[in-house]
Coordinates of C-alpha atoms and ligand atoms in Angstrom, one line a residue:
M1 CA 11.7 0.9 -11.3
S2 CA 11.2 -1.8 -13.9
D3 CA 7.9 -2.9 -15.6
R4 CA 9.6 -6.2 -16.4
Q5 CA 10.4 -6.9 -12.8
K6 CA 6.9 -5.8 -11.7
T7 CA 5.4 -8.1 -14.3
H8 CA 7.4 -11.1 -13.0
A9 CA 6.3 -10.3 -9.4
A10 CA 2.7 -9.9 -10.5
A11 CA 2.7 -13.2 -12.4
A12 CA 4.2 -15.1 -9.5
A13 CA 1.4 -13.9 -7.2
F14 CA -1.0 -16.3 -9.0
D15 CA 0.6 -19.2 -7.0
Y16 CA -1.5 -17.8 -4.1
V17 CA -4.8 -17.4 -6.1
E18 CA -7.3 -20.2 -6.1
E19 CA -10.7 -20.8 -7.7
G20 CA -13.6 -19.3 -5.7
M21 CA -11.5 -16.9 -3.7
T22 CA -12.3 -13.3 -2.8
L23 CA -9.2 -11.2 -3.4
G24 CA -8.2 -7.8 -2.1
L25 CA -6.9 -5.8 -5.1
G26 CA -4.1 -3.4 -4.3
S27 CA -3.3 0.0 -5.8
G28 CA -0.4 1.4 -7.7
S29 CA 1.4 0.4 -10.9
T30 CA 2.5 -3.1 -9.8
A31 CA -0.9 -4.0 -8.4
E32 CA -2.3 -2.6 -11.7
I33 CA -0.3 -5.1 -13.7
F34 CA -1.6 -7.9 -11.5
V35 CA -5.2 -6.7 -11.9
R36 CA -4.9 -6.7 -15.7
M37 CA -3.5 -10.3 -15.6
L38 CA -6.3 -11.3 -13.3
G39 CA -8.9 -9.9 -15.7
E40 CA -7.4 -12.1 -18.5
R41 CA -7.7 -15.1 -16.2
V42 CA -11.3 -14.2 -15.4
R43 CA -12.2 -13.9 -19.0
N44 CA -10.7 -17.4 -19.5
G45 CA -13.0 -18.8 -16.8
L46 CA -11.3 -18.2 -13.4
N47 CA -14.0 -17.7 -10.8
I48 CA -12.9 -15.1 -8.2
K49 CA -14.3 -11.9 -6.8
G50 CA -12.3 -8.7 -6.1
V51 CA -12.5 -6.1 -3.3
P52 CA -10.7 -3.0 -4.6
T53 CA -8.5 -0.8 -2.4
S54 CA -9.1 2.4 -4.4
D55 CA -11.5 4.0 -6.8
Q56 CA -8.8 3.7 -9.4
T57 CA -8.4 0.0 -8.9
A58 CA -12.2 -0.4 -8.9
D59 CA -12.4 1.3 -12.3
L60 CA -9.6 -0.8 -13.8
A61 CA -11.0 -4.0 -12.4
R62 CA -14.5 -3.3 -13.9
D63 CA -12.8 -2.4 -17.2
V64 CA -11.0 -5.8 -17.4
G65 CA -14.1 -7.8 -16.3
I66 CA -13.4 -8.7 -12.7
P67 CA -16.5 -9.1 -10.6
L68 CA -16.3 -6.8 -7.5
L69 CA -17.9 -7.1 -4.1
D70 CA -19.0 -4.2 -2.0
V71 CA -16.5 -4.0 0.9
D72 CA -19.4 -3.9 3.4
H73 CA -20.9 -7.2 2.0
V74 CA -17.7 -9.3 2.2
D75 CA -17.5 -12.2 4.7
Q76 CA -14.0 -13.2 4.1
I77 CA -11.0 -12.0 2.0
A78 CA -8.6 -14.8 1.3
V79 CA -5.6 -13.0 -0.1
T80 CA -4.8 -9.4 -0.8
I81 CA -2.2 -8.7 -3.4
D82 CA -0.6 -5.2 -3.3
G83 CA 2.5 -3.3 -4.0
A84 CA 4.7 -1.3 -1.7
D85 CA 7.1 1.7 -1.7
E86 CA 9.6 0.1 0.7
V87 CA 10.1 -3.4 2.1
D88 CA 12.6 -4.3 4.8
G89 CA 14.0 -7.6 5.8
R90 CA 11.3 -8.1 8.4
F91 CA 8.6 -7.5 5.8
Q92 CA 7.8 -4.1 7.3
L93 CA 6.4 -1.9 4.6
I94 CA 6.0 1.8 3.7
K95 CA 2.9 2.2 1.5
G96 CA 0.9 5.2 0.4
G97 CA 2.9 6.6 -2.4
G98 CA -0.3 6.7 -4.3
G99 CA -2.2 8.0 -1.2
R100 CA -4.4 4.8 -0.9
H101 CA -2.9 3.3 2.2
L102 CA -5.9 3.7 4.4
R103 CA -8.1 1.4 2.3
E104 CA -5.2 -0.8 1.5
K105 CA -4.5 -1.3 5.1
L106 CA -8.1 -1.9 6.0
I107 CA -8.4 -4.6 3.3
A108 CA -5.1 -6.2 4.1
R109 CA -6.0 -6.4 7.8
A110 CA -9.3 -8.1 6.8
S111 CA -7.5 -10.7 4.7
D112 CA -6.2 -14.1 5.7
L113 CA -3.0 -13.4 3.8
M114 CA -1.2 -10.3 2.4
V115 CA 1.1 -10.9 -0.6
V116 CA 3.3 -8.0 -1.5
I117 CA 4.6 -7.7 -5.1
V118 CA 7.5 -5.3 -5.8
D119 CA 10.5 -4.8 -8.0
E120 CA 14.0 -4.9 -6.6
S121 CA 14.2 -1.1 -6.1
K122 CA 11.7 -1.4 -3.2
L123 CA 14.0 -3.5 -1.0
V124 CA 15.7 -1.6 1.8
S125 CA 17.7 -2.5 4.9
T126 CA 16.1 0.2 7.0
L127 CA 12.7 1.9 6.2
G128 CA 12.6 5.7 5.7
Q129 CA 14.3 6.7 2.5
F130 CA 10.8 6.9 1.0
P131 CA 8.8 9.7 2.7
L132 CA 6.2 8.2 5.1
P133 CA 2.7 9.1 3.9
V134 CA 0.3 10.1 6.7
E135 CA -3.4 10.6 5.9
V136 CA -4.8 13.4 8.1
D137 CA -8.1 15.1 8.6
P138 CA -8.0 18.5 6.7
F139 CA -9.3 20.2 9.8
G140 CA -6.4 21.6 11.7
F141 CA -3.8 19.8 9.5
S142 CA -1.1 22.4 10.4
I143 CA -1.5 21.5 14.0
T144 CA -1.4 17.8 13.2
A145 CA 1.7 18.4 11.0
R146 CA 3.5 19.9 14.0
Q147 CA 2.4 17.1 16.3
I148 CA 3.6 14.6 13.7
Y149 CA 7.0 16.3 13.6
Q150 CA 7.2 16.0 17.4
A151 CA 6.0 12.4 17.4
L152 CA 8.6 11.4 14.7
S153 CA 11.4 13.2 16.6
K154 CA 10.4 11.4 19.8
A155 CA 10.4 8.1 18.0
G156 CA 14.0 8.6 17.0
V157 CA 13.7 10.1 13.5
S158 CA 16.6 12.7 13.6
K159 CA 15.2 15.4 11.2
P160 CA 11.7 14.8 10.1
D161 CA 10.4 16.9 7.2
V162 CA 6.6 17.1 7.1
Q163 CA 5.1 18.3 3.8
L164 CA 1.6 18.6 2.6
R165 CA 1.1 16.5 -0.6
R166 CA -0.2 18.6 -3.5
K167 CA -1.8 17.7 -6.8
G168 CA 0.1 17.7 -10.0
D169 CA -0.5 21.5 -10.4
G170 CA 1.6 22.0 -7.2
L171 CA -1.1 24.3 -5.7
D172 CA -4.2 22.4 -4.5
P173 CA -3.8 19.7 -1.8
F174 CA -4.0 16.1 -2.9
I175 CA -7.3 14.6 -1.7
T176 CA -7.5 10.9 -0.8
D177 CA -10.5 8.7 -1.8
G178 CA -11.8 9.3 1.7
G179 CA -11.6 13.1 1.4
N180 CA -8.5 13.7 3.5
Y181 CA -5.0 15.2 3.1
I182 CA -1.7 13.5 3.0
L183 CA 1.4 14.7 4.8
D184 CA 4.5 13.2 3.4
C185 CA 7.1 12.8 6.1
G186 CA 10.7 12.7 5.1
C187 CA 12.5 10.6 7.7
G188 CA 15.9 9.5 6.2
E189 CA 15.8 6.5 8.4
I190 CA 13.2 5.1 10.7
P191 CA 15.1 3.4 13.5
D192 CA 12.1 2.0 15.3
A193 CA 9.0 1.6 13.1
S194 CA 6.8 0.4 16.0
A195 CA 7.6 3.5 18.0
V196 CA 6.6 5.7 15.0
D197 CA 3.4 3.6 14.7
V198 CA 2.5 4.1 18.3
G199 CA 3.3 7.9 18.3
L200 CA 1.3 8.6 15.1
K201 CA -1.7 6.6 16.2
D202 CA -1.9 8.8 19.4
L203 CA -2.6 11.9 17.3
P204 CA -6.3 12.8 16.9
G205 CA -5.8 14.3 13.4
V206 CA -4.1 11.3 12.0
V207 CA -6.4 9.0 10.1
E208 CA -3.9 6.4 9.1
H209 CA -0.2 6.2 8.3
G210 CA 1.6 4.2 5.7
L211 CA 3.6 1.9 7.9
F212 CA 2.4 -1.7 7.5
L213 CA 3.8 -3.7 10.4
N214 CA 3.2 -7.5 10.9
M215 CA 0.9 -7.6 7.9
A216 CA 2.8 -9.1 4.9
R217 CA 3.5 -12.8 5.1
V218 CA 4.7 -13.1 1.5
V219 CA 6.9 -10.8 -0.5
I220 CA 7.5 -11.5 -4.1
V221 CA 10.4 -9.6 -5.7
G222 CA 10.4 -9.3 -9.4
E223 CA 13.8 -9.6 -11.0
D224 CA 14.8 -9.2 -14.6
H225 CA 14.3 -12.9 -15.5
Q226 CA 12.2 -14.4 -12.7
A227 CA 10.6 -13.7 -9.4
R228 CA 11.9 -14.4 -6.0
V229 CA 9.3 -15.5 -3.4
M230 CA 10.0 -14.9 0.2
E231 CA 7.7 -16.2 3.0
L232 CA 7.9 -15.3 6.7
Ligands
5RP301 C1 -0.4 3.1 -3.1 C2 0.6 2.2 -2.7 C3 1.3 1.4 -3.7 O1 1.2 0.1 -3.5 C4 2.8 1.8 -3.7 O2 2.9 3.2 -3.9 C5 3.6 1.1 -4.8 O3 3.2 1.6 -6.0 P1 4.0 1.1 -7.3 O4 3.6 -0.3 -7.5 O5 3.4 2.0 -8.4 O6 5.4 1.4 -7.2 O7 0.9 2.0 -1.5 O8 -0.9 3.8 -2.0

């Protein structure tokens, strides 16, 4: 993880930002760097509006002076700029390390373009080293956890490991902005992300999982001295 690389990626994302746009504002440390830079541009006269993907991003955006729109009063989102936990060669993503993937996915899906900004450590040949976050309803979460295990096994994950995410104290469950739990699913490798997507969506207790398939069209990889822009 490199702040320098993240900063290069965030700066390069401005090639996709135009005057008058409504922007989806992602969550996490890389998106945070972008939001801070965006705030500076707004203070220097750029006219954009933001739609935040988390309470944390909303607080930061307000602090740095970005005008925000209520998600239910948005007609069109031109571009969403967000980070990721893993990115493969087909621009399939794992997100949700910060537990915000439900709102991130909702906003990205409502956007004309999703631009992903990452440092080099996020690039993988096969998704799955990073545990897949799955947001679940707290009601019956143990049942859902067993069903997720079975669904992952059926989708070809050899030894899934499903763990309830806890807060920093290690005791209480982590609660998402939407009031749900997160189950972090160790996979090792995800041989068929689409099969996992279908299997998890079939479970009633699953609110949303962190696989983003067919969503990102641009991935910007921050390197030590520059950013590499890849487009699908
Ligand atoms: C939050 C996310 C983040 O985008 C992801 O965790 C990457 O974060 P960072 O830029 O801090 O590495 O999906 O739910």
